[in-house]
Amino acid sequence: MDATKKFNLLALSASHGFNSFYMFLLIPVLPLIVQEYGLSYIQAGLLVSAYSLSNSLFQFPFSFLADYTGRWRTALALSHLVQTAPVFFYAYAEDYRLLLLLGFISGVGSAAYHPPAVALITRELPARRGFTMGIFNGGGDVGHIVTPGLVGWLTAYLTSWKAAAQALVLPGLVWAALIWLRFQDQGSQGQTMRQAARSTFGALFRNRRLMLLVTLSTFRITGFRGLMTFLPLLLTQIFGFGVQEAGWILSGYFVLGTVATVLVGQWSDRIGGKRTIFIVIMTFLTAAALASLWWVASVPALLIAVAAVAVLLTPVPSLVLAVGTELVEERQRSSSVGLIYGMNEGASTLSPIIGGFVAQAFSLRLAFLFYALMFAAGGLVAILLHREGLRRQASLAGGTA
């Protein structure tokens, strides 16, 4: 790998870290927000869902436009700007509804991130998608690692989560400028938008394996978003951790997950088309580990369960993206990623709300059992995806015999 490709890979991976950082910025201080605004579990879930709703609505349209115009660089830089700017105004949100609106706007920025970023990074090293997706998602996980500890520490230091949010706006703006200066846009497709839309949509929605992958990823994100919404509340309200301590536990979660992501990404390159077997195994094991949060009673058992979920769950998105980018042509790559993430964020919109209803009506712990069932359902879809891949390989082998 030459120095230019290495720098580009690191720059895009770091940009993923910033995307994750701003996406989860409110999660470590959610207990403080619940207390300040007097929110119920359902309202806390709605706050997370507002971000996911806009992310879902705009993800696929933005990805198609990025593919059609070839302006992946522009879309990525604007994504950082629009995602970051509302964070500054959290400090002025005296009303819960205004906080919801700002979260919705920030989600619009995030909607434009993953499709062009994945398209750009797979162009750097197309023959090593498992490795590049592992590094890329590892960058996102670094953002997850830094967010809880940094936000928790800065909130304690400044004695205000709103002041901490304002102080953390600058890095995102700087990285938007770096992306703009480092990369170049491509030319647009030689088709009318109507022709491009027809060919792109037809190619994506007729792709059975891609549709299975989208379904699998939707179940996965439903469980993950619920975990990230209610785990801080479990730590603080049930086990008595402080906000800063809970932040460090979440950081530890993503440290373990990042290491696992890079290792699994490298291993998956060695088996190529059989990556889906990793997805099957890790998704079912995640369901079992997450279900244990329903009954664990001691702090050591809790930490072991959280660590197990981290190691098993975190590598799965990189495997999903590696498989997904192999199923489509380059000019449709951003759109395919947009479809995956758009459906994901649609599920993410409902996930915290449903979990909030379960927690409100029954108990907070029971919400984790619901999310474990989502991973079990995803595991069943992963089996279908794996069988479809084996069937296709057998068909190709028979055709060349």
mmCIF file of C-alpha atoms in Angstrom:
data_model
loop_
_atom_site.group_PDB
_atom_site.id
_atom_site.type_symbol
_atom_site.label_atom_id
_atom_site.label_comp_id
_atom_site.label_asym_id
_atom_site.label_seq_id
_atom_site.Cartn_x
_atom_site.Cartn_y
_atom_site.Cartn_z
ATOM 1 C CA MET A 1 0.000 0.000 0.000
ATOM 2 C CA ASP A 2 1.566 3.316 -1.068
ATOM 3 C CA ALA A 3 1.672 6.383 1.175
ATOM 4 C CA THR A 4 -1.181 8.169 -0.628
ATOM 5 C CA LYS A 5 -3.599 5.267 -0.302
ATOM 6 C CA LYS A 6 -2.558 4.776 3.317
ATOM 7 C CA PHE A 7 -3.248 8.433 4.141
ATOM 8 C CA ASN A 8 -6.589 8.358 2.316
ATOM 9 C CA LEU A 9 -7.592 5.192 4.170
ATOM 10 C CA LEU A 10 -6.697 6.768 7.510
ATOM 11 C CA ALA A 11 -8.414 10.070 6.627
ATOM 12 C CA LEU A 12 -11.676 8.337 5.716
ATOM 13 C CA SER A 13 -11.481 6.049 8.744
ATOM 14 C CA ALA A 14 -10.945 9.077 10.987
ATOM 15 C CA SER A 15 -13.897 10.812 9.324
ATOM 16 C CA HIS A 16 -15.966 7.769 10.270
ATOM 17 C CA GLY A 17 -14.803 8.317 13.830
ATOM 18 C CA PHE A 18 -16.098 11.893 13.765
ATOM 19 C CA ASN A 19 -19.403 10.738 12.281
ATOM 20 C CA SER A 20 -19.819 8.223 15.102
ATOM 21 C CA PHE A 21 -18.720 10.795 17.668
ATOM 22 C CA TYR A 22 -21.470 13.267 16.801
ATOM 23 C CA MET A 23 -24.024 10.517 16.260
ATOM 24 C CA PHE A 24 -23.585 9.253 19.832
ATOM 25 C CA LEU A 25 -22.663 12.520 21.532
ATOM 26 C CA LEU A 26 -25.898 12.683 23.537
ATOM 27 C CA ILE A 27 -25.869 9.016 24.607
ATOM 28 C CA PRO A 28 -23.359 9.345 27.511
ATOM 29 C CA VAL A 29 -25.269 12.315 28.960
ATOM 30 C CA LEU A 30 -28.740 10.889 28.306
ATOM 31 C CA PRO A 31 -29.303 10.306 32.050
ATOM 32 C CA LEU A 32 -28.608 14.034 32.638
ATOM 33 C CA ILE A 33 -30.959 15.023 29.800
ATOM 34 C CA VAL A 34 -33.684 12.766 31.196
ATOM 35 C CA GLN A 35 -33.261 14.441 34.584
ATOM 36 C CA GLU A 36 -33.048 18.020 33.247
ATOM 37 C CA TYR A 37 -36.108 17.790 31.004
ATOM 38 C CA GLY A 38 -38.054 15.351 33.183
ATOM 39 C CA LEU A 39 -38.335 12.763 30.408
ATOM 40 C CA SER A 40 -39.947 9.338 30.476
ATOM 41 C CA TYR A 41 -38.291 6.277 28.900
ATOM 42 C CA ILE A 42 -40.491 6.814 25.842
ATOM 43 C CA GLN A 43 -39.401 10.455 25.473
ATOM 44 C CA ALA A 44 -35.762 9.443 25.880
ATOM 45 C CA GLY A 45 -36.263 6.919 23.086
ATOM 46 C CA LEU A 46 -37.906 9.582 20.910
ATOM 47 C CA LEU A 47 -34.867 11.827 21.315
ATOM 48 C CA VAL A 48 -32.650 9.145 19.801
ATOM 49 C CA SER A 49 -35.306 8.323 17.198
ATOM 50 C CA ALA A 50 -35.491 11.925 15.913
ATOM 51 C CA TYR A 51 -31.904 11.604 14.690
ATOM 52 C CA SER A 52 -32.563 8.192 13.179
ATOM 53 C CA LEU A 53 -35.750 9.344 11.432
ATOM 54 C CA SER A 54 -34.047 12.014 9.320
ATOM 55 C CA ASN A 55 -31.110 9.679 8.746
ATOM 56 C CA SER A 56 -33.545 7.121 7.362
ATOM 57 C CA LEU A 57 -35.602 9.493 5.201
ATOM 58 C CA PHE A 58 -32.650 11.104 3.413
ATOM 59 C CA GLN A 59 -30.066 8.299 3.290
ATOM 60 C CA PHE A 60 -31.126 6.646 0.035
ATOM 61 C CA PRO A 61 -31.983 9.852 -1.909
ATOM 62 C CA PHE A 62 -28.629 11.382 -0.940
ATOM 63 C CA SER A 63 -26.751 8.219 -1.909
ATOM 64 C CA PHE A 64 -28.422 8.089 -5.329
ATOM 65 C CA LEU A 65 -27.602 11.755 -5.971
ATOM 66 C CA ALA A 66 -23.977 11.150 -4.970
ATOM 67 C CA ASP A 67 -23.760 8.255 -7.443
ATOM 68 C CA TYR A 68 -25.562 10.144 -10.204
ATOM 69 C CA THR A 69 -23.507 13.342 -9.926
ATOM 70 C CA GLY A 70 -20.239 11.633 -8.963
ATOM 71 C CA ARG A 71 -19.822 14.198 -6.163
ATOM 72 C CA TRP A 72 -18.848 11.817 -3.383
ATOM 73 C CA ARG A 73 -16.320 14.296 -1.975
ATOM 74 C CA THR A 74 -18.879 17.123 -1.829
ATOM 75 C CA ALA A 75 -21.500 14.921 -0.183
ATOM 76 C CA LEU A 76 -19.022 13.768 2.451
ATOM 77 C CA ALA A 77 -17.815 17.271 3.358
ATOM 78 C CA LEU A 78 -21.375 18.630 3.566
ATOM 79 C CA SER A 79 -22.333 15.661 5.713
ATOM 80 C CA HIS A 80 -19.787 16.655 8.349
ATOM 81 C CA LEU A 81 -20.896 20.297 8.281
ATOM 82 C CA VAL A 82 -24.629 19.653 8.602
ATOM 83 C CA GLN A 83 -24.170 16.946 11.232
ATOM 84 C CA THR A 84 -21.889 19.110 13.386
ATOM 85 C CA ALA A 85 -23.543 22.547 13.258
ATOM 86 C CA PRO A 86 -26.701 21.692 15.290
ATOM 87 C CA VAL A 87 -24.512 20.406 18.140
ATOM 88 C CA PHE A 88 -23.464 24.000 18.866
ATOM 89 C CA PHE A 89 -27.095 24.994 19.390
ATOM 90 C CA TYR A 90 -27.868 22.248 21.918
ATOM 91 C CA ALA A 91 -26.832 24.801 24.542
ATOM 92 C CA TYR A 92 -29.794 26.997 23.599
ATOM 93 C CA ALA A 93 -32.385 24.208 23.666
ATOM 94 C CA GLU A 94 -34.409 25.199 26.716
ATOM 95 C CA ASP A 95 -37.338 23.192 25.364
ATOM 96 C CA TYR A 96 -37.442 19.430 24.718
ATOM 97 C CA ARG A 97 -39.069 19.975 21.319
ATOM 98 C CA LEU A 98 -36.187 22.188 20.176
ATOM 99 C CA LEU A 99 -33.726 19.499 21.209
ATOM 100 C CA LEU A 100 -35.709 17.014 19.098
ATOM 101 C CA LEU A 101 -35.548 19.382 16.105
ATOM 102 C CA LEU A 102 -31.792 19.875 16.424
ATOM 103 C CA GLY A 103 -31.300 16.122 16.621
ATOM 104 C CA PHE A 104 -33.411 15.707 13.482
ATOM 105 C CA ILE A 105 -31.285 18.268 11.570
ATOM 106 C CA SER A 106 -28.057 16.621 12.701
ATOM 107 C CA GLY A 107 -29.428 13.323 11.409
ATOM 108 C CA VAL A 108 -29.907 14.899 7.964
ATOM 109 C CA GLY A 109 -26.155 15.510 7.871
ATOM 110 C CA SER A 110 -25.377 11.975 8.953
ATOM 111 C CA ALA A 111 -27.669 10.622 6.210
ATOM 112 C CA ALA A 112 -25.193 11.838 3.595
ATOM 113 C CA TYR A 113 -22.157 10.228 5.238
ATOM 114 C CA HIS A 114 -21.895 6.450 4.820
ATOM 115 C CA PRO A 115 -22.732 5.980 1.107
ATOM 116 C CA PRO A 116 -20.026 8.298 -0.330
ATOM 117 C CA ALA A 117 -17.518 7.364 2.384
ATOM 118 C CA VAL A 118 -17.829 3.634 1.668
ATOM 119 C CA ALA A 119 -17.717 4.271 -2.094
ATOM 120 C CA LEU A 120 -14.504 6.283 -1.710
ATOM 121 C CA ILE A 121 -12.768 3.849 0.621
ATOM 122 C CA THR A 122 -13.527 0.731 -1.441
ATOM 123 C CA ARG A 123 -12.060 2.533 -4.455
ATOM 124 C CA GLU A 124 -8.729 2.817 -2.621
ATOM 125 C CA LEU A 125 -8.179 -0.948 -2.098
ATOM 126 C CA PRO A 126 -10.839 -2.903 -4.029
ATOM 127 C CA ALA A 127 -9.050 -6.250 -3.615
ATOM 128 C CA ARG A 128 -8.987 -6.045 0.199
ATOM 129 C CA ARG A 129 -12.533 -5.078 1.101
ATOM 130 C CA GLY A 130 -12.604 -7.045 4.346
ATOM 131 C CA PHE A 131 -9.457 -5.294 5.562
ATOM 132 C CA THR A 132 -10.504 -1.805 4.418
ATOM 133 C CA MET A 133 -13.987 -2.187 5.887
ATOM 134 C CA GLY A 134 -12.398 -3.412 9.119
ATOM 135 C CA ILE A 135 -10.144 -0.331 9.292
ATOM 136 C CA PHE A 136 -13.007 1.958 8.252
ATOM 137 C CA ASN A 137 -15.375 0.570 10.867
ATOM 138 C CA GLY A 138 -12.514 0.525 13.343
ATOM 139 C CA GLY A 139 -12.259 4.272 12.772
ATOM 140 C CA GLY A 140 -15.943 4.588 13.551
ATOM 141 C CA ASP A 141 -15.402 2.539 16.685
ATOM 142 C CA VAL A 142 -12.609 4.882 17.778
ATOM 143 C CA GLY A 143 -15.252 7.604 17.684
ATOM 144 C CA HIS A 144 -17.433 5.398 19.869
ATOM 145 C CA ILE A 145 -14.492 4.817 22.225
ATOM 146 C CA VAL A 146 -13.654 8.484 22.600
ATOM 147 C CA THR A 147 -17.230 9.776 22.858
ATOM 148 C CA PRO A 148 -18.367 8.405 26.246
ATOM 149 C CA GLY A 149 -15.135 9.111 28.107
ATOM 150 C CA LEU A 150 -14.494 12.516 26.549
ATOM 151 C CA VAL A 151 -18.079 13.751 26.772
ATOM 152 C CA GLY A 152 -18.433 12.422 30.319
ATOM 153 C CA TRP A 153 -15.130 13.956 31.453
ATOM 154 C CA LEU A 154 -15.753 17.310 29.751
ATOM 155 C CA THR A 155 -19.285 17.458 31.151
ATOM 156 C CA ALA A 156 -17.920 16.894 34.664
ATOM 157 C CA TYR A 157 -15.111 19.424 34.108
ATOM 158 C CA LEU A 158 -17.404 22.143 32.737
ATOM 159 C CA THR A 159 -20.305 21.064 34.998
ATOM 160 C CA SER A 160 -22.622 21.251 31.974
ATOM 161 C CA TRP A 161 -23.347 18.831 29.144
ATOM 162 C CA LYS A 162 -24.421 21.755 26.952
ATOM 163 C CA ALA A 163 -21.100 23.560 27.391
ATOM 164 C CA ALA A 164 -19.289 20.310 26.615
ATOM 165 C CA ALA A 165 -21.276 19.909 23.383
ATOM 166 C CA GLN A 166 -20.335 23.417 22.222
ATOM 167 C CA ALA A 167 -16.658 22.815 22.939
ATOM 168 C CA LEU A 168 -16.697 19.672 20.799
ATOM 169 C CA VAL A 169 -17.987 21.256 17.576
ATOM 170 C CA LEU A 170 -14.650 22.456 16.137
ATOM 171 C CA PRO A 171 -13.061 19.055 15.237
ATOM 172 C CA GLY A 172 -15.955 18.156 12.934
ATOM 173 C CA LEU A 173 -15.676 21.435 11.051
ATOM 174 C CA VAL A 174 -11.919 20.983 10.607
ATOM 175 C CA TRP A 175 -12.353 17.469 9.230
ATOM 176 C CA ALA A 176 -14.983 18.621 6.756
ATOM 177 C CA ALA A 177 -12.374 21.005 5.329
ATOM 178 C CA LEU A 178 -9.750 18.230 5.181
ATOM 179 C CA ILE A 179 -12.066 15.908 3.237
ATOM 180 C CA TRP A 180 -12.845 18.704 0.779
ATOM 181 C CA LEU A 181 -9.163 19.445 0.180
ATOM 182 C CA ARG A 182 -7.943 15.836 0.045
ATOM 183 C CA PHE A 183 -10.373 14.134 -2.339
ATOM 184 C CA GLN A 184 -11.848 14.899 -5.751
ATOM 185 C CA ASP A 185 -15.325 14.537 -7.207
ATOM 186 C CA GLN A 186 -15.913 12.336 -10.256
ATOM 187 C CA GLY A 187 -17.870 13.132 -13.378
ATOM 188 C CA SER A 188 -21.611 12.545 -13.572
ATOM 189 C CA GLN A 189 -23.224 9.554 -15.290
ATOM 190 C CA GLY A 190 -23.967 9.884 -19.002
ATOM 191 C CA GLN A 191 -27.686 9.304 -18.430
ATOM 192 C CA THR A 192 -30.699 11.360 -17.556
ATOM 193 C CA MET A 193 -31.657 11.190 -13.895
ATOM 194 C CA ARG A 194 -34.748 9.183 -14.807
ATOM 195 C CA GLN A 195 -32.696 6.595 -16.701
ATOM 196 C CA ALA A 196 -30.127 6.399 -13.921
ATOM 197 C CA ALA A 197 -32.831 5.981 -11.282
ATOM 198 C CA ARG A 198 -34.537 3.217 -13.258
ATOM 199 C CA SER A 199 -31.335 1.246 -13.840
ATOM 200 C CA THR A 200 -30.065 1.734 -10.275
ATOM 201 C CA PHE A 201 -33.315 0.859 -8.518
ATOM 202 C CA GLY A 202 -33.899 -2.128 -10.784
ATOM 203 C CA ALA A 203 -30.409 -3.508 -10.205
ATOM 204 C CA LEU A 204 -30.643 -3.105 -6.435
ATOM 205 C CA PHE A 205 -34.145 -4.381 -5.757
ATOM 206 C CA ARG A 206 -33.792 -7.407 -8.069
ATOM 207 C CA ASN A 207 -30.649 -8.474 -6.212
ATOM 208 C CA ARG A 208 -31.932 -11.191 -3.858
ATOM 209 C CA ARG A 209 -28.711 -11.448 -1.857
ATOM 210 C CA LEU A 210 -28.605 -7.692 -1.367
ATOM 211 C CA MET A 211 -32.201 -7.686 -0.128
ATOM 212 C CA LEU A 212 -31.368 -10.439 2.378
ATOM 213 C CA LEU A 213 -28.347 -8.427 3.484
ATOM 214 C CA VAL A 214 -30.526 -5.338 3.964
ATOM 215 C CA THR A 215 -32.999 -7.344 6.070
ATOM 216 C CA LEU A 216 -30.214 -8.828 8.184
ATOM 217 C CA SER A 217 -28.632 -5.426 8.732
ATOM 218 C CA THR A 218 -31.997 -3.948 9.716
ATOM 219 C CA PHE A 219 -32.462 -6.498 12.505
ATOM 220 C CA ARG A 220 -28.866 -5.891 13.617
ATOM 221 C CA ILE A 221 -29.205 -2.119 13.863
ATOM 222 C CA THR A 222 -32.516 -2.457 15.705
ATOM 223 C CA GLY A 223 -30.743 -4.354 18.461
ATOM 224 C CA PHE A 224 -27.629 -2.182 18.460
ATOM 225 C CA ARG A 225 -29.443 1.152 18.604
ATOM 226 C CA GLY A 226 -31.607 -0.104 21.449
ATOM 227 C CA LEU A 227 -28.525 -1.322 23.312
ATOM 228 C CA MET A 228 -26.801 2.055 22.963
ATOM 229 C CA THR A 229 -29.924 3.941 24.063
ATOM 230 C CA PHE A 230 -30.724 1.976 27.209
ATOM 231 C CA LEU A 231 -27.343 0.614 28.351
ATOM 232 C CA PRO A 232 -26.376 3.969 29.984
ATOM 233 C CA LEU A 233 -29.705 3.944 31.826
ATOM 234 C CA LEU A 234 -29.143 0.334 32.954
ATOM 235 C CA LEU A 235 -25.686 1.246 34.245
ATOM 236 C CA THR A 236 -26.806 4.364 36.126
ATOM 237 C CA GLN A 237 -30.302 3.478 37.319
ATOM 238 C CA ILE A 238 -29.995 -0.256 38.054
ATOM 239 C CA PHE A 239 -26.315 -0.716 38.904
ATOM 240 C CA GLY A 240 -25.661 2.714 40.424
ATOM 241 C CA PHE A 241 -22.781 3.904 38.234
ATOM 242 C CA GLY A 242 -22.184 7.624 37.792
ATOM 243 C CA VAL A 243 -22.420 9.230 34.350
ATOM 244 C CA GLN A 244 -18.638 9.443 33.999
ATOM 245 C CA GLU A 245 -18.153 5.827 35.110
ATOM 246 C CA ALA A 246 -20.815 4.665 32.655
ATOM 247 C CA GLY A 247 -18.973 6.613 29.959
ATOM 248 C CA TRP A 248 -15.757 4.719 30.639
ATOM 249 C CA ILE A 249 -17.605 1.408 30.479
ATOM 250 C CA LEU A 250 -19.004 2.357 27.069
ATOM 251 C CA SER A 251 -15.505 3.378 25.951
ATOM 252 C CA GLY A 252 -14.192 -0.015 27.056
ATOM 253 C CA TYR A 253 -16.991 -1.648 25.060
ATOM 254 C CA PHE A 254 -15.791 -0.002 21.870
ATOM 255 C CA VAL A 255 -12.094 -0.645 22.567
ATOM 256 C CA LEU A 256 -12.802 -4.364 22.631
ATOM 257 C CA GLY A 257 -15.066 -4.058 19.607
ATOM 258 C CA THR A 258 -12.466 -2.178 17.575
ATOM 259 C CA VAL A 259 -9.794 -4.826 18.132
ATOM 260 C CA ALA A 260 -12.259 -7.565 17.222
ATOM 261 C CA THR A 261 -13.350 -5.676 14.083
ATOM 262 C CA VAL A 262 -9.821 -5.395 12.657
ATOM 263 C CA LEU A 263 -8.983 -9.040 13.422
ATOM 264 C CA VAL A 264 -12.214 -10.404 11.967
ATOM 265 C CA GLY A 265 -11.832 -8.167 8.895
ATOM 266 C CA GLN A 266 -8.394 -9.647 8.169
ATOM 267 C CA TRP A 267 -9.608 -13.203 8.680
ATOM 268 C CA SER A 268 -12.608 -12.639 6.442
ATOM 269 C CA ASP A 269 -10.362 -11.643 3.512
ATOM 270 C CA ARG A 270 -8.790 -15.097 3.649
ATOM 271 C CA ILE A 271 -12.115 -16.863 3.171
ATOM 272 C CA GLY A 272 -13.573 -14.314 0.719
ATOM 273 C CA GLY A 273 -17.034 -15.419 -0.364
ATOM 274 C CA LYS A 274 -17.615 -17.338 2.878
ATOM 275 C CA ARG A 275 -17.707 -14.177 5.009
ATOM 276 C CA THR A 276 -21.376 -14.800 5.675
ATOM 277 C CA ILE A 277 -20.547 -17.739 7.958
ATOM 278 C CA PHE A 278 -18.887 -15.252 10.316
ATOM 279 C CA ILE A 279 -22.060 -13.167 10.245
ATOM 280 C CA VAL A 280 -24.256 -16.177 11.088
ATOM 281 C CA ILE A 281 -22.173 -17.297 14.060
ATOM 282 C CA MET A 282 -21.527 -13.853 15.527
ATOM 283 C CA THR A 283 -25.144 -12.715 15.203
ATOM 284 C CA PHE A 284 -26.532 -15.708 17.118
ATOM 285 C CA LEU A 285 -23.855 -15.421 19.812
ATOM 286 C CA THR A 286 -24.648 -11.718 20.162
ATOM 287 C CA ALA A 287 -28.295 -12.593 20.782
ATOM 288 C CA ALA A 288 -27.280 -14.940 23.604
ATOM 289 C CA ALA A 289 -24.906 -12.425 25.194
ATOM 290 C CA LEU A 290 -27.434 -9.589 24.994
ATOM 291 C CA ALA A 291 -30.184 -11.746 26.511
ATOM 292 C CA SER A 292 -28.002 -12.214 29.595
ATOM 293 C CA LEU A 293 -28.459 -8.512 30.455
ATOM 294 C CA TRP A 294 -32.030 -9.446 31.351
ATOM 295 C CA TRP A 295 -30.936 -11.411 34.421
ATOM 296 C CA VAL A 296 -27.341 -10.533 35.442
ATOM 297 C CA ALA A 297 -27.291 -9.310 39.045
ATOM 298 C CA SER A 298 -23.645 -8.596 39.883
ATOM 299 C CA VAL A 299 -21.305 -5.976 38.452
ATOM 300 C CA PRO A 300 -18.674 -8.553 37.309
ATOM 301 C CA ALA A 301 -21.341 -10.551 35.453
ATOM 302 C CA LEU A 302 -22.653 -7.352 33.885
ATOM 303 C CA LEU A 303 -19.198 -6.328 32.658
ATOM 304 C CA ILE A 304 -18.537 -9.791 31.212
ATOM 305 C CA ALA A 305 -21.862 -9.688 29.343
ATOM 306 C CA VAL A 306 -21.167 -6.200 27.955
ATOM 307 C CA ALA A 307 -17.661 -7.264 26.869
ATOM 308 C CA ALA A 308 -19.061 -10.343 25.110
ATOM 309 C CA VAL A 309 -21.586 -8.240 23.192
ATOM 310 C CA ALA A 310 -18.797 -5.837 22.190
ATOM 311 C CA VAL A 311 -16.528 -8.544 20.772
ATOM 312 C CA LEU A 312 -19.317 -10.397 18.975
ATOM 313 C CA LEU A 313 -21.424 -7.531 17.639
ATOM 314 C CA THR A 314 -18.996 -4.779 16.653
ATOM 315 C CA PRO A 315 -17.287 -6.621 13.730
ATOM 316 C CA VAL A 316 -20.591 -7.487 12.017
ATOM 317 C CA PRO A 317 -21.173 -4.117 10.230
ATOM 318 C CA SER A 318 -17.783 -4.298 8.488
ATOM 319 C CA LEU A 319 -18.612 -7.804 7.248
ATOM 320 C CA VAL A 320 -22.023 -6.628 6.036
ATOM 321 C CA LEU A 321 -20.455 -3.741 4.094
ATOM 322 C CA ALA A 322 -17.717 -5.967 2.653
ATOM 323 C CA VAL A 323 -20.348 -8.395 1.361
ATOM 324 C CA GLY A 324 -22.661 -5.614 0.177
ATOM 325 C CA THR A 325 -20.042 -3.797 -1.894
ATOM 326 C CA GLU A 326 -19.197 -7.060 -3.683
ATOM 327 C CA LEU A 327 -22.782 -7.491 -4.874
ATOM 328 C CA VAL A 328 -23.054 -4.320 -7.003
ATOM 329 C CA GLU A 329 -21.139 -2.359 -9.631
ATOM 330 C CA GLU A 330 -18.993 0.611 -8.564
ATOM 331 C CA ARG A 331 -21.403 3.241 -9.935
ATOM 332 C CA GLN A 332 -24.176 1.770 -7.783
ATOM 333 C CA ARG A 333 -22.037 1.266 -4.692
ATOM 334 C CA SER A 334 -23.052 4.451 -2.910
ATOM 335 C CA SER A 335 -26.722 3.710 -3.635
ATOM 336 C CA SER A 336 -26.433 0.160 -2.281
ATOM 337 C CA VAL A 337 -24.857 1.451 0.925
ATOM 338 C CA GLY A 338 -27.543 4.139 1.090
ATOM 339 C CA LEU A 339 -30.226 1.471 0.789
ATOM 340 C CA ILE A 340 -28.667 -0.573 3.595
ATOM 341 C CA TYR A 341 -28.224 2.390 5.915
ATOM 342 C CA GLY A 342 -31.554 3.944 4.975
ATOM 343 C CA MET A 343 -33.414 0.805 6.000
ATOM 344 C CA ASN A 344 -31.186 0.560 9.062
ATOM 345 C CA GLU A 345 -32.043 4.045 10.217
ATOM 346 C CA GLY A 346 -35.731 3.433 9.597
ATOM 347 C CA ALA A 347 -35.496 0.549 12.042
ATOM 348 C CA SER A 348 -33.401 2.738 14.351
ATOM 349 C CA THR A 349 -36.250 5.234 14.458
ATOM 350 C CA LEU A 350 -38.628 2.623 15.853
ATOM 351 C CA SER A 351 -36.122 0.719 17.980
ATOM 352 C CA PRO A 352 -35.724 3.167 20.913
ATOM 353 C CA ILE A 353 -39.462 3.931 20.891
ATOM 354 C CA ILE A 354 -40.441 0.251 21.122
ATOM 355 C CA GLY A 355 -37.765 -0.344 23.748
ATOM 356 C CA GLY A 356 -39.046 2.676 25.660
ATOM 357 C CA PHE A 357 -42.588 1.268 25.660
ATOM 358 C CA VAL A 358 -41.307 -2.115 26.889
ATOM 359 C CA ALA A 359 -39.231 -0.461 29.631
ATOM 360 C CA GLN A 360 -42.101 1.819 30.653
ATOM 361 C CA ALA A 361 -44.764 -0.898 30.686
ATOM 362 C CA PHE A 362 -42.720 -3.764 32.143
ATOM 363 C CA SER A 363 -39.100 -3.126 33.114
ATOM 364 C CA LEU A 364 -35.893 -1.664 31.724
ATOM 365 C CA ARG A 365 -34.230 -5.077 31.757
ATOM 366 C CA LEU A 366 -36.954 -6.647 29.610
ATOM 367 C CA ALA A 367 -36.093 -4.220 26.803
ATOM 368 C CA PHE A 368 -32.736 -5.985 26.414
ATOM 369 C CA LEU A 369 -34.495 -9.322 25.932
ATOM 370 C CA PHE A 370 -36.541 -7.750 23.131
ATOM 371 C CA TYR A 371 -33.355 -6.568 21.429
ATOM 372 C CA ALA A 372 -31.799 -10.024 21.825
ATOM 373 C CA LEU A 373 -34.761 -11.441 19.887
ATOM 374 C CA MET A 374 -33.988 -8.979 17.078
ATOM 375 C CA PHE A 375 -30.494 -10.432 16.786
ATOM 376 C CA ALA A 376 -31.885 -13.962 16.789
ATOM 377 C CA ALA A 377 -34.155 -13.002 13.884
ATOM 378 C CA GLY A 378 -31.151 -11.487 12.124
ATOM 379 C CA GLY A 379 -29.280 -14.753 12.590
ATOM 380 C CA LEU A 380 -32.042 -16.645 10.778
ATOM 381 C CA VAL A 381 -31.809 -14.220 7.851
ATOM 382 C CA ALA A 382 -28.014 -14.633 7.878
ATOM 383 C CA ILE A 383 -28.475 -18.382 7.393
ATOM 384 C CA LEU A 384 -30.606 -17.711 4.296
ATOM 385 C CA LEU A 385 -27.969 -15.292 2.993
ATOM 386 C CA HIS A 386 -25.197 -17.841 3.523
ATOM 387 C CA ARG A 387 -27.165 -20.577 1.749
ATOM 388 C CA GLU A 388 -27.914 -18.245 -1.150
ATOM 389 C CA GLY A 389 -24.202 -17.517 -1.497
ATOM 390 C CA LEU A 390 -23.320 -21.219 -1.481
ATOM 391 C CA ARG A 391 -26.034 -21.903 -4.054
ATOM 392 C CA ARG A 392 -24.656 -19.176 -6.306
ATOM 393 C CA GLN A 393 -21.101 -20.508 -5.991
ATOM 394 C CA ALA A 394 -22.284 -24.007 -6.878
ATOM 395 C CA SER A 395 -24.173 -22.644 -9.880
ATOM 396 C CA LEU A 396 -21.105 -20.764 -11.133
ATOM 397 C CA ALA A 397 -18.911 -23.821 -10.618
ATOM 398 C CA GLY A 398 -21.394 -25.957 -12.556
ATOM 399 C CA GLY A 399 -21.488 -23.425 -15.373
ATOM 400 C CA THR A 400 -17.715 -23.483 -15.835
ATOM 401 C CA ALA A 401 -17.395 -27.267 -15.538
#
